[in-house]
Amino acid sequence: MAIPATTVEQLVDWEVPEQQIGLWSDALQRFRRNRLAIAGAVLIAVLVLIAFGSPLLVHLGIIQDPIKQHVEFIESSPGQNGFAIGSDELGRDTFARLLFGSRVSLAVGILVQAIILPIGLAIGLAAGYFGGRIDNLLMRFTDIWYAFPDLLFVLVVVSVFGPSLLTIFGAIALVNWVGLARLVRGQVLSIKEKEFIEAARSSGSPPLKLILKHLLPNSLGPIIVTLTFGIPNAIFLEAVLSFLGVGIQPPTPTWGQMVFDGYEAIYANPTSVVFPALAIGFTLLAFTFVGDGLRDALDPRMRR
Amino acid sequence: MAVIAGRPARGALLPPQLRALTGTRSGALAIFVVRRILWMVPIVFFVIVITFTLMHLAPGSPWDKGGGRQLSDTVVNNLNIRYGLNKPVFTPWFDFSTGHFIPFRWDDQFKLYIWNVAHFDFGLSYQYQGKTVSTLLLESWPYTATIGVLAFLLIIPIGVGLGVVAALRQNTRIDYITMGFATIAASFPNFVIGALMVVAFSVLAYRATGGNFYLPAAGFAMDDSLIMPVVTLALLPIAYTARLTRASTLETIRQDFVRTAWAKGLPERLVVVRHVLKNSLIPVVTTLGPTFAFLVTGSVIVETVFAIPGIGRAFVVAIESRDYPMILGTTILFSLVVAIANLVVDVLYVFIDPRVRLT
Amino acid sequence: MAQTLLQVEDLHTQFFTSRGVVRAVDGVNFHVDAGETLGVVGESGCGKTMTALSILRLVPDPGRITSGRILFRGKEVTRMTDEEIRDFRGNDVAMIFQDPMTSLNPVTKVGNQIEEAMTAHERFTKVLARGRVVELLKRVRVPAAEARVKDYPHQFSGGMRQRAMIAMGLSNEPSLLIADEPTTALDVTVQAQIIQLMKQLNRELGTAMMLITHNMALVASLCERVVVMYAGRIVEEGPVEQIFRSPQHPYTWSLLRSVPRVDEARKERLVSIKGLPPDLSHSPPGCKFHPRCPFVIERCKTDPEPPLGEVGVNQVARCWVLMRNVKEEDLEVAKTSALSKEAAERLKAPAAEVGGNAGS
């Protein structure tokens, strides 16, 4: 009875065997089928175009200079005085500032991930590979880290070192690497469990190389997903800093700061709040959709 | 019993009088709680260390005024003496340059601060002359607590309710609407939602009704001025809770034991309540800890948007004016709140999930 | 003749997926008499479990019963109201599932879960039900039953959990107990105990049993009659002894050859059936077993599927060839390979390309 009634030894299918579809093209197909993710990706592509193209548009005279003040036309309504969606409290063109605001948001979102990636990889790898005390240290550290809300830490750092680009990017990166490090650690630990690592160890060859070789293909998906979800988080933190008045300093236009500035005159000119607020919201939404789409496409645990 | 069996080392470090406690689940729970409370001490200590170090790494002194007239040296000197800033920040035990031990001294700024914090003394505020940080925190605490508690009371019923309904009606219009709402609410930052709500319910409502109906956009009173701050604060956790509850409920519905429950002939109501919900809400409970963290950071934003004089607002003001004792005090308070919330959740977890091992 | 308890007529259960309609149960007819033990055998994916779930109307989404009749004591199950089917489940027909590890609610005490099965129906009052729980656990031989009713499932071993599941299934004294692979997830020694227990309970209580399994040996030790299913269809049916002595469908023959038998001195190799059951959304034309059949003839591929023909006393089989017509030398070849020459040919091509990956 212990012997299973049927053991599948070879695949005989009366049909042509199902085509071997690779993991990545498979994932791409699944991603493509996700309409929200595609919509998000399109919106992000448009944002990237705007971010790169807006200085050119100013140069060509299609939009106004976002920093130029027209003190005679402050708080214009949409369409008034030649401002497509109005002007702010210093008479600057809200539309131009809106387009330029994408530059800061995208830069923060993406550059922060670029800082996090090597840090998270290195620390996660070290903790997972060496285990023991280093691993313990990382885990205890994350315990403490989780008791310290993200935003508070970023605020403290920025207040101490001043709101420069470097501090803001650094502080946001500093609160975000932990998730990636834990992910990499988990992946390394699960690879370490596999038999071929045991075999490599017993034959005397250093398993680090093997682990690295297996880490990449196994973890690339989850890492990409984590980084993608990190982008909206970073954009959010920057926007909050700007909104609280300790973010990137004027006159560089950022969406958070535009909401903050517009908020002062919200009764006179609500559009100066509404447009940047929606810009932040929809940008974050777009990244969330893409992140959800990538997770569903790449995460093997989600697969049926 | 079986829960704690198979770990021979358990209790080995405890004094013999306490070791007997580990034999029962309630005894093990008591030890677990005590350990978790003790674990809060190093957490808070390290939060202090991090924040304190950051403060003192800051270039310049807290008395620097941005741009304009600077204070005279005498004034700065007096201020330093008054706030204890004339003392060394921290004296190490060992001097690496000379290779000598340094005589231990109690009265450096760090050790004094820790000593005072241990006695619930958080020092004097730089910004509000003559007021202690404790007074400031006690003054602003009720505002933050009121809004936080009201938001928390909304999160569980609404978030769980929406999530369960969406899961039980998967792929229907109710599901799509609920999850669409939750996705948007989870992606839009608090201050964006707050600002948009002010535009809609204060500005536009005022204009449309000629001032007959609108919600106040600022201030704090026990009336309709609470609606927008509480909703703004609760929306994000509600969205997260709804999404999590839906996912977890969908997963539970497919479990074998739910099929068993149907096969027994239980009515739908009992299948859902006793079998689906009892299991699917376990992961929801674990997120109540992070929910508290949400509420804490949320208060910083919401109190700024709606001009409420709570702790979050006080923190932002302290950040702007580099009121270090106030920043430190607020940070400690916030991390304590989060740590206690996590502790309560962990203990709660032991009660609702019998499989949990008490480690 | 014994009274017919359950009569299933031309049952079709289909799943409507994005890949097409999956015909999980495709025109199945059988009956269960009161007090008898019926075995339903076949590999996984042959529609056995779906047949059982259809009887209780528990087919999961996106599947549903599309046609056919299920008569329990003459009452049409597919036409019952929600309340009628609820009271039918667990009360008239109870079911126990394959994996006792996941079939019990992990956060509810075992005793309460059994009690609940009784209080869901009118048969026992709450007080009576509570008292019966210990009695039931004792009957399924759970040691220290009085103490264990207060335990949670994770404090039970696999075998104990399956005993608790059986206790739950028997709690309302149903006329029919459907056991879906009740021993597959258990250790060998525990398997034997559970089978022993089920045999005994069937004798003592007179509960009819429908045992779903892929294990022919289990059927031999527990059942009187057996139904062999392949690709959502019944391919052979008859008394257990007769089928074991002279199986007529090549699939039954192959299944029998894949388990060791104690009652026969066996010289031949144990052979597994090569290949997989077909994808039920795209079944092959003709006889559905022909791509894997060692005795396939041209007619199996071109003609429509053969009918269930009388092949012995109370024995029917769905085959153009039938084992008794197979030539001795073909039988010898098949005993060593259990794979048709043609299928073997076809195997070589993809196997050469894919290398060692095939079948993994």
Short mmCIF file of C-alpha atoms in Angstrom, two decimals, chain A residues 1-15 17-18 20, chain C residues 43 214-215 217 258 270 272-276 278 282-284 291 346-347:
data_model
loop_
_atom_site.label_atom_id
_atom_site.label_comp_id
_atom_site.label_asym_id
_atom_site.label_seq_id
_atom_site.Cartn_x
_atom_site.Cartn_y
_atom_site.Cartn_z
CA MET A 1 0.00 0.00 0.00
CA ALA A 2 2.94 2.25 0.52
CA ILE A 3 3.67 2.23 -3.14
CA PRO A 4 1.71 4.86 -4.98
CA ALA A 5 -0.61 3.34 -7.52
CA THR A 6 0.77 5.37 -10.36
CA THR A 7 4.06 7.08 -10.61
CA VAL A 8 4.40 9.44 -13.46
CA GLU A 9 7.64 8.56 -15.11
CA GLN A 10 7.35 10.26 -18.39
CA LEU A 11 5.03 12.66 -19.97
CA VAL A 12 2.90 11.14 -22.65
CA ASP A 13 0.38 13.54 -23.95
CA TRP A 14 -1.84 12.76 -26.85
CA GLU A 15 -1.46 16.39 -27.80
CA PRO A 17 3.44 18.86 -25.35
CA GLU A 18 2.64 22.31 -24.08
CA GLN A 20 7.83 25.59 -22.77
CA GLU C 43 -5.87 8.24 -10.82
CA HIS C 214 -6.46 5.50 -6.34
CA ASN C 215 -5.31 2.55 -4.35
CA ALA C 217 -5.28 -2.58 -2.48
CA SER C 258 0.55 -1.02 -10.36
CA LEU C 270 5.27 -4.07 -10.87
CA SER C 272 3.16 1.92 -13.35
CA ILE C 273 0.83 3.38 -15.93
CA LYS C 274 2.89 5.68 -18.05
CA GLY C 275 1.66 9.10 -18.93
CA LEU C 276 -0.96 11.32 -17.41
CA PRO C 278 -5.93 13.65 -20.30
CA HIS C 282 -9.57 18.72 -24.44
CA SER C 283 -10.23 15.00 -24.20
CA PRO C 284 -8.90 12.85 -27.00
CA PRO C 291 -3.24 7.33 -26.02
CA ARG C 346 5.88 9.18 -29.79
CA LEU C 347 7.61 9.49 -26.47
#
